[in-house]
Coordinates of C-alpha atoms in Angstrom, one line a residue:
M1 CA 88.5 84.6 160.1
Y2 CA 88.7 88.3 159.3
I3 CA 92.1 88.5 161.1
L4 CA 93.4 85.7 158.8
A5 CA 92.2 87.6 155.7
R6 CA 93.7 90.9 156.9
A7 CA 97.0 89.1 157.7
L8 CA 97.3 87.7 154.2
K9 CA 96.5 91.1 152.7
N10 CA 99.1 92.7 155.1
V11 CA 102.0 90.7 153.7
G12 CA 101.0 91.3 150.1
I13 CA 99.3 88.0 149.1
E14 CA 97.3 88.5 145.9
N15 CA 96.0 85.0 145.2
V16 CA 94.8 82.1 147.4
Y17 CA 94.2 78.7 145.9
G18 CA 92.0 76.2 147.7
L19 CA 88.8 74.2 148.3
V20 CA 86.3 75.3 150.9
G21 CA 84.4 73.4 153.5
I22 CA 84.3 73.2 157.3
P23 CA 85.8 75.2 158.9
I24 CA 87.2 77.6 156.2
T25 CA 84.2 78.4 154.0
E26 CA 83.5 81.9 155.4
A27 CA 87.2 82.6 155.6
A28 CA 87.4 82.3 151.9
Y29 CA 84.6 84.8 151.4
L30 CA 86.4 87.2 153.8
I31 CA 89.6 86.7 151.9
Q32 CA 87.8 87.8 148.7
G33 CA 86.5 90.7 150.7
Q34 CA 90.1 91.9 151.2
G35 CA 90.5 92.1 147.4
I36 CA 92.5 88.8 147.3
R37 CA 91.6 86.5 144.4
F38 CA 90.3 83.2 145.8
V39 CA 90.7 80.5 143.1
G40 CA 88.5 77.6 144.1
F41 CA 89.6 74.1 142.9
R42 CA 88.0 70.7 142.7
H43 CA 90.9 69.0 144.5
E44 CA 93.3 70.3 147.1
Q45 CA 96.4 68.7 145.5
Q46 CA 95.9 70.8 142.3
A47 CA 95.2 73.9 144.3
G48 CA 98.6 73.3 146.0
M49 CA 100.3 72.7 142.7
A50 CA 99.0 76.1 141.6
A51 CA 100.3 77.8 144.7
A52 CA 103.7 76.2 144.3
T53 CA 103.9 77.2 140.7
E54 CA 103.1 80.8 141.6
G55 CA 105.9 80.7 144.1
F56 CA 108.4 79.5 141.5
L57 CA 107.4 82.1 138.9
T58 CA 107.1 85.1 141.2
K59 CA 109.5 84.4 144.2
K60 CA 106.6 85.2 146.5
P61 CA 104.8 82.4 148.4
G62 CA 101.8 80.9 146.7
V63 CA 99.1 80.2 149.3
L64 CA 97.0 77.1 149.6
M65 CA 94.0 76.9 151.9
T66 CA 92.3 73.6 152.7
V67 CA 89.8 72.0 155.1
S68 CA 91.0 69.6 157.8
S69 CA 91.8 65.9 157.8
L70 CA 92.0 64.4 154.3
G71 CA 91.7 67.9 152.7
F72 CA 94.8 68.8 154.6
M73 CA 96.5 65.6 153.5
N74 CA 95.6 66.1 149.8
G75 CA 97.2 69.5 150.0
L76 CA 100.2 68.3 151.9
T77 CA 101.4 66.3 148.9
A78 CA 101.8 69.5 146.9
T79 CA 103.4 71.3 149.9
A80 CA 105.9 68.5 150.3
N81 CA 106.6 68.6 146.6
A82 CA 107.2 72.4 146.9
T83 CA 109.7 71.8 149.7
V84 CA 111.6 69.2 147.7
N85 CA 111.6 71.5 144.6
C86 CA 112.4 74.7 146.6
Y87 CA 109.3 76.6 145.7
P88 CA 108.1 79.1 148.3
M89 CA 104.6 78.1 149.4
I90 CA 102.3 78.4 152.4
Q91 CA 99.6 75.8 153.2
I92 CA 96.9 77.0 155.6
S93 CA 94.5 74.3 156.8
G94 CA 91.6 74.4 159.1
A95 CA 92.1 72.1 162.0
S96 CA 90.3 70.6 164.9
D97 CA 90.7 71.9 168.5
P98 CA 94.2 70.5 169.4
T99 CA 93.2 70.0 173.0
M100 CA 90.5 67.5 171.8
V101 CA 93.0 65.9 169.4
D102 CA 95.5 65.5 172.2
M103 CA 92.9 63.7 174.4
N104 CA 91.8 61.5 171.4
M105 CA 88.2 62.5 172.0
G106 CA 87.1 61.6 168.5
T107 CA 86.3 65.1 167.4
Y108 CA 85.2 66.0 163.8
E109 CA 88.0 65.1 161.3
Q110 CA 90.4 64.4 164.2
L111 CA 94.1 64.5 163.1
D112 CA 97.2 65.9 164.6
Q113 CA 97.9 67.9 161.4
F114 CA 100.7 70.0 162.9
N115 CA 102.9 67.0 163.7
T116 CA 101.9 65.2 160.5
A117 CA 103.1 68.1 158.4
K118 CA 106.4 68.9 160.2
P119 CA 108.6 66.2 158.7
V120 CA 107.8 67.2 155.1
V121 CA 107.7 71.0 155.3
K122 CA 110.4 73.6 155.9
A123 CA 108.6 75.1 158.9
A124 CA 105.3 74.7 160.7
F125 CA 103.2 77.0 163.0
R126 CA 100.0 76.3 164.9
C127 CA 97.5 79.1 165.6
S128 CA 95.6 78.3 168.8
H129 CA 94.3 81.8 169.3
A130 CA 93.3 84.6 167.0
K131 CA 96.1 86.8 168.3
D132 CA 98.6 84.2 166.9
I133 CA 97.5 84.6 163.2
P134 CA 99.3 87.8 162.0
A135 CA 102.6 86.7 163.4
A136 CA 102.2 83.1 162.0
V137 CA 101.4 84.5 158.5
S138 CA 104.4 86.8 158.6
R139 CA 106.8 84.2 159.9
A140 CA 105.5 81.7 157.4
Y141 CA 106.1 84.1 154.5
R142 CA 109.7 84.7 155.8
A143 CA 110.4 81.0 156.2
A144 CA 109.0 80.2 152.8
V145 CA 111.3 82.6 150.9
S146 CA 114.4 82.8 153.1
G147 CA 117.5 80.7 152.4
R148 CA 116.5 77.7 150.4
P149 CA 112.8 78.3 149.6
G150 CA 110.2 75.7 150.5
G151 CA 106.7 74.8 151.7
V152 CA 105.5 76.1 155.1
Y153 CA 102.4 74.9 157.0
I154 CA 100.1 76.9 159.3
D155 CA 97.7 74.8 161.4
M156 CA 94.6 77.1 161.6
T157 CA 92.6 75.7 164.5
T158 CA 88.9 76.1 164.7
P159 CA 89.2 78.0 168.1
A160 CA 91.6 80.5 166.5
L161 CA 89.4 80.9 163.4
G162 CA 86.2 81.4 165.4
E163 CA 87.5 83.6 168.2
I164 CA 86.1 87.1 168.5
M165 CA 88.3 90.0 169.3
D166 CA 87.8 93.7 169.8
R167 CA 88.5 95.3 166.4
D168 CA 90.8 97.9 167.9
E169 CA 92.8 95.3 169.7
A170 CA 93.0 93.1 166.6
E171 CA 94.3 96.0 164.5
K172 CA 97.3 96.3 167.0
L173 CA 98.4 92.8 166.0
F174 CA 99.3 93.8 162.4
Y175 CA 102.8 95.0 161.6
E176 CA 104.9 95.5 158.5
S177 CA 107.6 92.9 158.3
V178 CA 111.0 94.3 157.3
D179 CA 113.4 92.4 154.9
M180 CA 111.3 89.3 154.4
Y181 CA 114.2 88.0 152.3
S182 CA 117.6 89.1 153.4
P183 CA 120.3 88.1 150.8
V184 CA 123.5 86.8 152.3
A185 CA 126.8 87.2 150.4
P186 CA 129.3 84.4 150.0
N187 CA 132.7 84.9 151.7
A188 CA 135.5 86.4 149.6
E189 CA 137.7 83.3 149.9
S190 CA 135.1 81.0 148.3
V191 CA 134.8 83.5 145.4
D192 CA 138.5 83.7 144.9
R193 CA 138.8 79.9 144.9
A194 CA 135.9 79.5 142.4
V195 CA 137.5 82.1 140.0
Q196 CA 140.9 80.4 140.2
V197 CA 139.3 77.0 139.4
L198 CA 137.2 78.4 136.5
T199 CA 140.0 80.5 134.9
S200 CA 142.3 77.5 134.9
A201 CA 139.8 75.2 133.1
K202 CA 140.6 73.8 129.7
R203 CA 137.1 72.6 129.0
P204 CA 134.7 74.6 131.2
A205 CA 130.9 74.4 131.2
I206 CA 128.0 75.8 133.1
L207 CA 125.1 73.7 134.3
L208 CA 121.9 75.7 134.9
G209 CA 119.2 74.3 137.3
K210 CA 115.7 75.6 138.1
G211 CA 117.2 77.4 141.1
A212 CA 119.1 79.6 138.6
A213 CA 115.8 80.3 136.8
Y214 CA 114.0 81.0 140.2
A215 CA 116.7 83.5 141.3
Q216 CA 115.8 85.8 138.4
V217 CA 119.5 86.8 137.9
D218 CA 119.2 86.3 134.1
D219 CA 121.5 89.1 133.0
K220 CA 124.3 88.1 135.3
I221 CA 124.2 84.5 134.0
K222 CA 124.1 85.8 130.5
T223 CA 127.2 88.0 131.2
L224 CA 129.2 85.2 132.7
I225 CA 128.4 82.9 129.7
E226 CA 128.9 85.3 126.9
K227 CA 131.8 87.4 128.2
Y228 CA 133.9 84.3 129.0
N229 CA 132.6 82.1 126.1
I230 CA 131.5 79.2 128.4
P231 CA 129.1 76.5 127.0
Y232 CA 125.9 76.0 129.0
L233 CA 123.7 73.0 129.7
P234 CA 120.2 73.7 131.1
M235 CA 118.2 71.3 133.2
S236 CA 114.5 71.1 132.0
M237 CA 113.1 74.0 134.1
A238 CA 116.1 76.2 133.3
K239 CA 115.4 75.9 129.6
G240 CA 115.1 79.4 128.2
L241 CA 117.3 81.0 130.8
M242 CA 119.7 81.2 127.9
P243 CA 118.3 80.3 124.4
D244 CA 118.2 76.5 123.9
A245 CA 119.4 77.0 120.4
G246 CA 122.0 79.7 121.2
P247 CA 125.6 79.5 119.9
L248 CA 127.0 78.4 123.3
S249 CA 124.2 75.9 124.1
A250 CA 125.4 72.4 124.8
L251 CA 121.9 71.0 125.2
S252 CA 122.5 68.5 122.4
C253 CA 125.9 67.6 123.9
R254 CA 125.0 66.5 127.4
S255 CA 127.0 63.3 127.3
T256 CA 130.0 65.0 125.9
V257 CA 130.0 67.7 128.6
M258 CA 129.7 65.1 131.3
E259 CA 132.5 63.0 129.9
K260 CA 135.0 65.7 128.8
A261 CA 134.5 68.9 130.7
D262 CA 137.1 69.4 133.3
V263 CA 135.4 72.2 135.3
V264 CA 131.6 72.6 135.6
I265 CA 129.9 75.5 137.4
V266 CA 126.7 74.2 138.9
I267 CA 124.3 77.1 139.3
G268 CA 121.1 76.4 141.2
A269 CA 121.1 72.7 140.5
R270 CA 121.7 69.6 142.6
L271 CA 123.9 66.7 141.7
N272 CA 121.1 64.2 142.3
W273 CA 119.7 61.2 140.3
M274 CA 119.0 63.4 137.3
L275 CA 122.7 64.1 137.0
S276 CA 124.0 60.6 137.9
F277 CA 124.9 62.0 141.3
G278 CA 127.9 63.7 139.7
R279 CA 129.5 60.3 139.2
G280 CA 129.3 57.5 136.6
K281 CA 129.2 59.2 133.2
W282 CA 131.0 62.3 134.5
N283 CA 134.7 62.9 133.9
P284 CA 136.4 61.3 137.0
D285 CA 138.8 64.2 137.2
M286 CA 135.9 66.8 137.1
K287 CA 136.1 69.8 139.3
F288 CA 132.8 71.2 140.3
I289 CA 132.1 74.8 141.3
Q290 CA 128.7 74.9 143.0
L291 CA 126.6 78.0 143.7
D292 CA 123.9 77.4 146.2
V293 CA 122.2 79.2 149.0
D294 CA 122.3 76.1 151.2
P295 CA 125.6 75.0 152.6
E296 CA 124.2 71.5 153.3
E297 CA 124.0 71.0 149.5
M298 CA 127.8 71.0 149.2
D299 CA 129.6 67.6 148.9
V300 CA 126.3 65.7 148.9
N301 CA 127.4 63.0 146.4
V302 CA 130.8 64.2 145.2
P303 CA 133.4 66.6 146.6
I304 CA 132.9 70.1 145.5
A305 CA 136.2 71.8 144.6
A306 CA 134.8 75.3 145.0
P307 CA 131.6 75.7 147.0
V308 CA 130.1 79.2 146.8
V309 CA 127.4 79.6 149.5
G310 CA 125.1 82.6 149.4
D311 CA 122.5 84.5 147.5
M312 CA 122.7 83.7 143.8
G313 CA 122.7 87.3 142.7
L314 CA 125.4 88.4 145.2
A315 CA 127.5 85.3 144.3
L316 CA 127.4 86.1 140.6
D317 CA 128.2 89.7 141.3
A318 CA 131.3 88.8 143.3
I319 CA 132.5 86.2 140.7
L320 CA 132.0 88.7 137.8
A321 CA 133.8 91.4 139.7
K322 CA 136.7 89.1 140.6
M323 CA 137.0 87.9 137.0
D324 CA 137.0 91.3 135.5
G325 CA 140.3 91.5 133.6
A326 CA 141.1 87.8 134.2
K327 CA 141.9 85.5 131.3
M328 CA 140.4 82.1 130.7
S329 CA 142.7 79.1 129.9
A330 CA 140.1 77.3 127.8
D331 CA 141.2 75.2 124.9
P332 CA 140.0 77.2 121.7
A333 CA 138.8 73.9 120.2
W334 CA 136.4 73.1 123.1
V335 CA 133.6 75.4 122.1
S336 CA 133.9 74.8 118.4
S337 CA 133.9 71.0 118.9
L338 CA 130.7 71.2 120.9
Q339 CA 129.1 73.5 118.3
A340 CA 130.0 71.0 115.5
E341 CA 128.5 68.2 117.5
A342 CA 125.4 70.1 118.3
K343 CA 124.9 71.0 114.6
E344 CA 125.2 67.3 113.7
K345 CA 122.9 66.1 116.4
N346 CA 120.3 68.8 115.7
A347 CA 120.3 67.8 112.1
K348 CA 119.7 64.2 113.1
F349 CA 116.9 65.3 115.4
A350 CA 115.3 67.4 112.7
A351 CA 115.5 64.4 110.3
R352 CA 113.8 62.2 113.0
L353 CA 110.9 64.7 113.2
D354 CA 110.7 64.8 109.4
A355 CA 110.6 61.0 109.1
T356 CA 107.6 60.7 111.5
K357 CA 105.5 63.6 110.1
G358 CA 103.5 61.2 107.9
L359 CA 102.9 58.4 110.5
M360 CA 99.3 57.5 110.9
P361 CA 97.9 57.1 113.5
M362 CA 100.2 59.8 114.8
H363 CA 103.0 59.1 117.2
H364 CA 104.5 61.4 119.8
W365 CA 107.1 62.7 117.4
T366 CA 104.4 63.3 114.6
A367 CA 102.4 65.5 117.0
L368 CA 105.5 67.3 118.3
G369 CA 106.7 68.0 114.8
V370 CA 103.5 70.1 114.5
I371 CA 103.5 71.7 117.9
K372 CA 107.2 72.6 118.0
P373 CA 107.1 75.5 115.5
I374 CA 103.9 76.9 116.9
I375 CA 105.2 77.1 120.5
E376 CA 108.5 78.4 119.3
A377 CA 106.8 81.1 117.3
N378 CA 105.0 82.2 120.5
P379 CA 107.8 82.3 123.0
D380 CA 105.9 84.2 125.7
I381 CA 103.6 81.2 126.2
I382 CA 104.2 79.3 129.4
L383 CA 104.6 75.6 128.7
I384 CA 103.4 73.1 131.3
N385 CA 104.5 69.6 130.6
E386 CA 104.0 66.2 132.3
G387 CA 103.8 62.5 131.4
A388 CA 106.4 59.8 130.7
N389 CA 107.1 59.8 126.9
T390 CA 105.1 63.0 126.6
L391 CA 107.3 64.8 129.1
D392 CA 110.6 63.5 127.8
D393 CA 109.9 64.0 124.1
T394 CA 108.4 67.4 124.5
R395 CA 111.3 68.6 126.6
D396 CA 113.7 67.4 123.8
A397 CA 111.6 68.8 120.9
I398 CA 110.6 72.3 121.9
D399 CA 113.3 75.0 122.3
M400 CA 112.7 77.7 124.9
T401 CA 114.0 81.2 124.6
I402 CA 112.6 83.0 127.7
P403 CA 113.3 82.1 131.3
R404 CA 110.6 80.6 133.6
H405 CA 108.4 79.7 130.7
R406 CA 108.6 75.9 131.3
V407 CA 107.2 74.1 134.3
D408 CA 107.2 70.4 134.7
C409 CA 107.4 67.5 137.1
A410 CA 110.9 68.6 138.4
T411 CA 112.9 66.8 141.1
W412 CA 110.5 64.1 142.1
A413 CA 109.4 63.5 138.5
I414 CA 105.8 63.0 139.8
M415 CA 102.6 62.9 137.8
G416 CA 99.6 65.0 138.7
M417 CA 100.9 68.6 138.6
G418 CA 99.5 69.5 135.2
M419 CA 96.2 71.3 135.7
G420 CA 97.2 72.9 139.0
S421 CA 100.5 74.3 137.6
A422 CA 98.8 75.5 134.4
I423 CA 96.2 77.4 136.4
G424 CA 98.7 78.8 138.8
A425 CA 100.9 80.0 135.9
A426 CA 97.9 81.7 134.2
V427 CA 96.7 83.3 137.4
A428 CA 100.1 84.5 138.6
T429 CA 101.3 85.9 135.3
G430 CA 98.2 86.6 133.2
K431 CA 100.0 85.0 130.3
S432 CA 98.7 82.4 127.9
V433 CA 99.5 78.8 128.9
V434 CA 99.8 75.6 127.0
A435 CA 99.8 72.3 128.9
I436 CA 101.0 69.3 127.0
E437 CA 99.8 66.2 128.9
G438 CA 100.0 62.4 128.5
D439 CA 96.6 60.8 128.8
S440 CA 97.7 59.1 132.0
A441 CA 99.1 62.3 133.5
F442 CA 96.0 64.2 132.6
G443 CA 93.9 61.7 134.5
F444 CA 95.4 62.7 137.8
S445 CA 94.1 66.3 137.6
G446 CA 91.7 66.5 134.6
M447 CA 88.7 67.5 136.6
D448 CA 90.4 70.8 137.5
F449 CA 90.3 71.8 133.8
S450 CA 86.8 72.9 135.0
T451 CA 88.5 75.4 137.2
A452 CA 90.3 77.0 134.2
C453 CA 86.9 77.2 132.5
R454 CA 85.1 78.8 135.5
F455 CA 87.8 81.5 135.7
G456 CA 88.1 82.0 131.9
L457 CA 91.8 81.5 131.9
P458 CA 93.9 81.6 128.7
L459 CA 94.8 77.9 128.9
T460 CA 95.1 75.3 126.1
V461 CA 95.4 71.7 127.2
V462 CA 96.8 69.3 124.7
I463 CA 96.3 65.6 125.6
F464 CA 98.4 62.9 123.9
N465 CA 96.1 59.8 124.0
N466 CA 98.0 56.6 123.3
G467 CA 95.6 54.6 125.4
G468 CA 97.7 53.8 128.4
I469 CA 100.3 54.5 131.1
Y470 CA 103.4 54.6 128.8
N471 CA 101.4 53.1 125.9
G472 CA 98.3 51.1 125.2
I473 CA 99.7 47.7 124.2
G474 CA 100.3 46.0 127.6
V475 CA 99.5 42.3 127.7
P476 CA 97.9 40.7 130.9
M477 CA 100.0 37.9 132.4
D478 CA 97.0 35.6 132.8
K479 CA 93.8 34.8 131.0
T480 CA 91.4 37.6 132.0
T481 CA 89.0 40.0 130.5
D482 CA 90.5 42.8 132.6
P483 CA 92.9 45.3 130.9
A484 CA 96.6 45.1 131.6
P485 CA 97.8 47.3 134.5
T486 CA 99.2 49.9 132.1
T487 CA 96.2 50.0 129.7
L488 CA 93.7 52.9 129.7
D489 CA 91.4 53.6 126.8
I490 CA 92.6 54.3 123.3
H491 CA 89.1 55.3 122.3
A492 CA 88.6 57.8 125.1
R493 CA 87.3 61.2 124.0
Y494 CA 88.8 63.7 126.4
D495 CA 87.4 66.5 124.3
K496 CA 83.9 65.6 125.6
L497 CA 85.1 66.5 129.1
G498 CA 86.0 70.0 127.9
E499 CA 82.6 70.3 126.3
A500 CA 81.0 69.6 129.7
F501 CA 82.5 72.7 131.1
G502 CA 81.9 75.0 128.1
A503 CA 85.4 75.0 126.6
Q504 CA 86.3 75.0 123.0
T505 CA 87.3 71.5 122.2
Y506 CA 88.9 69.6 119.3
Y507 CA 89.4 65.9 118.5
V508 CA 92.3 65.6 116.1
Q509 CA 93.7 62.6 114.2
T510 CA 96.0 64.2 111.6
P511 CA 98.9 66.7 111.7
D512 CA 96.8 69.3 109.8
E513 CA 93.9 69.0 112.2
L514 CA 96.3 69.5 115.2
R515 CA 98.0 72.5 113.5
A516 CA 94.7 74.2 113.0
A517 CA 93.4 73.4 116.4
L518 CA 96.5 74.6 118.3
T519 CA 96.8 77.8 116.3
E520 CA 93.1 78.6 116.9
S521 CA 93.2 77.8 120.6
I522 CA 96.2 79.9 121.4
A523 CA 94.7 82.9 119.5
S524 CA 91.4 82.6 121.4
K525 CA 93.0 83.2 124.8
K526 CA 90.2 81.1 126.3
P527 CA 90.1 77.6 127.9
C528 CA 90.5 75.0 125.1
L529 CA 91.1 71.3 125.1
I530 CA 92.7 69.4 122.2
D531 CA 92.4 65.5 122.3
V532 CA 95.3 64.2 120.1
Q533 CA 94.7 60.7 118.9
L534 CA 98.0 58.7 118.9
A535 CA 98.8 55.1 118.0
A536 CA 98.5 52.7 120.9
D537 CA 102.1 51.6 120.4
S538 CA 103.5 55.1 120.6
G539 CA 105.8 55.3 123.7
K540 CA 107.8 52.9 125.9
E541 CA 107.8 52.1 129.6
S542 CA 108.9 55.0 131.8
G543 CA 110.0 57.1 128.8
H544 CA 113.7 58.0 129.0
I545 CA 114.2 56.6 132.5
G546 CA 113.2 53.0 132.0
Y547 CA 116.6 52.0 133.3
L548 CA 115.4 52.9 136.8
N549 CA 112.9 49.9 136.7
P550 CA 114.0 46.7 138.4
A551 CA 114.5 44.0 135.9
P552 CA 111.8 41.3 136.0
L553 CA 112.6 37.6 135.8
Q554 CA 109.6 36.9 133.5
D555 CA 108.8 38.3 130.1
I556 CA 106.4 41.2 130.4
T557 CA 104.9 43.2 127.6
V558 CA 104.4 46.8 128.8

């Protein structure tokens, strides 16, 4: 166990998130003894979400530690999510003796965790002996951050954890790994092709994904956009990489960019379901330039005219160097037309917020009309956001100005990342965090608000309670006293949960009450919980992506 603690310290791990029990309890104490912060959670999934969020924000692997069997499985959901979202993360789980598992002897919490994890992680290692541990930790770190980042699993078997070694012999196992992340430059031909396609564009645009935010090459992206006057469209977790309300922002003109742009540079994003797979609404004559570290991402759903494979920073350096002195062919009316459209749409959006400010009970837009100016006046706050309508409406309402200050459900659009990601963001950065949660979304992880309270983190949780999954007005299909499948409790008092753990709490029913509560909570830099009472009919099924639902043949009120 000491060897594991030393190995983590040796590669520079500063925080470990987890939940203790057989066989890792003493290991957690020894990890603390190495000066590493052990953040103990109430559920492994949330500890994993915290680790993954640290990975996204810092480019260093966040570490999750769990017990065996179902504890391992709980954590694995977060590690799989990290792999899909390209967050560097390491899950270390205690495991039964593999020789007993292989013989199906019925040992304690018997499960072949190593082979269970392999299909959903980037890499997996099994430590059968104590001497394996330093190399496994070092290799896991390298695997997590290299190429396309992702989740890595270490099967920490009980025999390895409990093995006793001579201290001097154990010390010989530790070494300093060199070049944990080795950036690879794109080839010159691909850069030349990309520049030729870009400079010939009449209506160019740049699409920014969370990979662009993760890469921390903000200045290079800013130079490309501003020097060559290219409009940009950020995905949700790339918001703030360039100011959402900047003069070249096409955030309000997404459909127009998709329909009319003739060349789009895709930086750190995937042309997946969130972007209509690069087809459908997109200009059929579109030429895509795609910058990605993974060659397998090219041509996934549509042909890529100019793939640029390599480290994001080196790719942008090469493109900017090649473009130096080059002239763009863009139509002068392209940017001005987008700016005019953005001005018109932003005015309509502001009018929408203004029209709902007096609604009682409050609706999502009523509450967001209060929250928007407060968050925007405190740009260094990290915003965590999940839900259906709560996610979609908050993303649309609140402008971001600083990179990596928004974390949400990302590629899988899953619920249940809220408290873990909020805690991970606060621990990894030391910054104040505001989590805006739907009541359904908060239910997945709400008990771990107690973790924020135990550690005294500067976290304000804002819960939009409309009494249901999507809303609280679902109608059962048959005569029953049971609630509808989407109905929760419109009268729930989530603020009482915060009281149980010693947090400052608020139950608000009016815009003025919400404004005062949020302002006071942020200023306190302490764990706070604000229960925002909304109307039961606020929200619609699946928020903005209801079109993904199969159409029922019967009338259903959701």
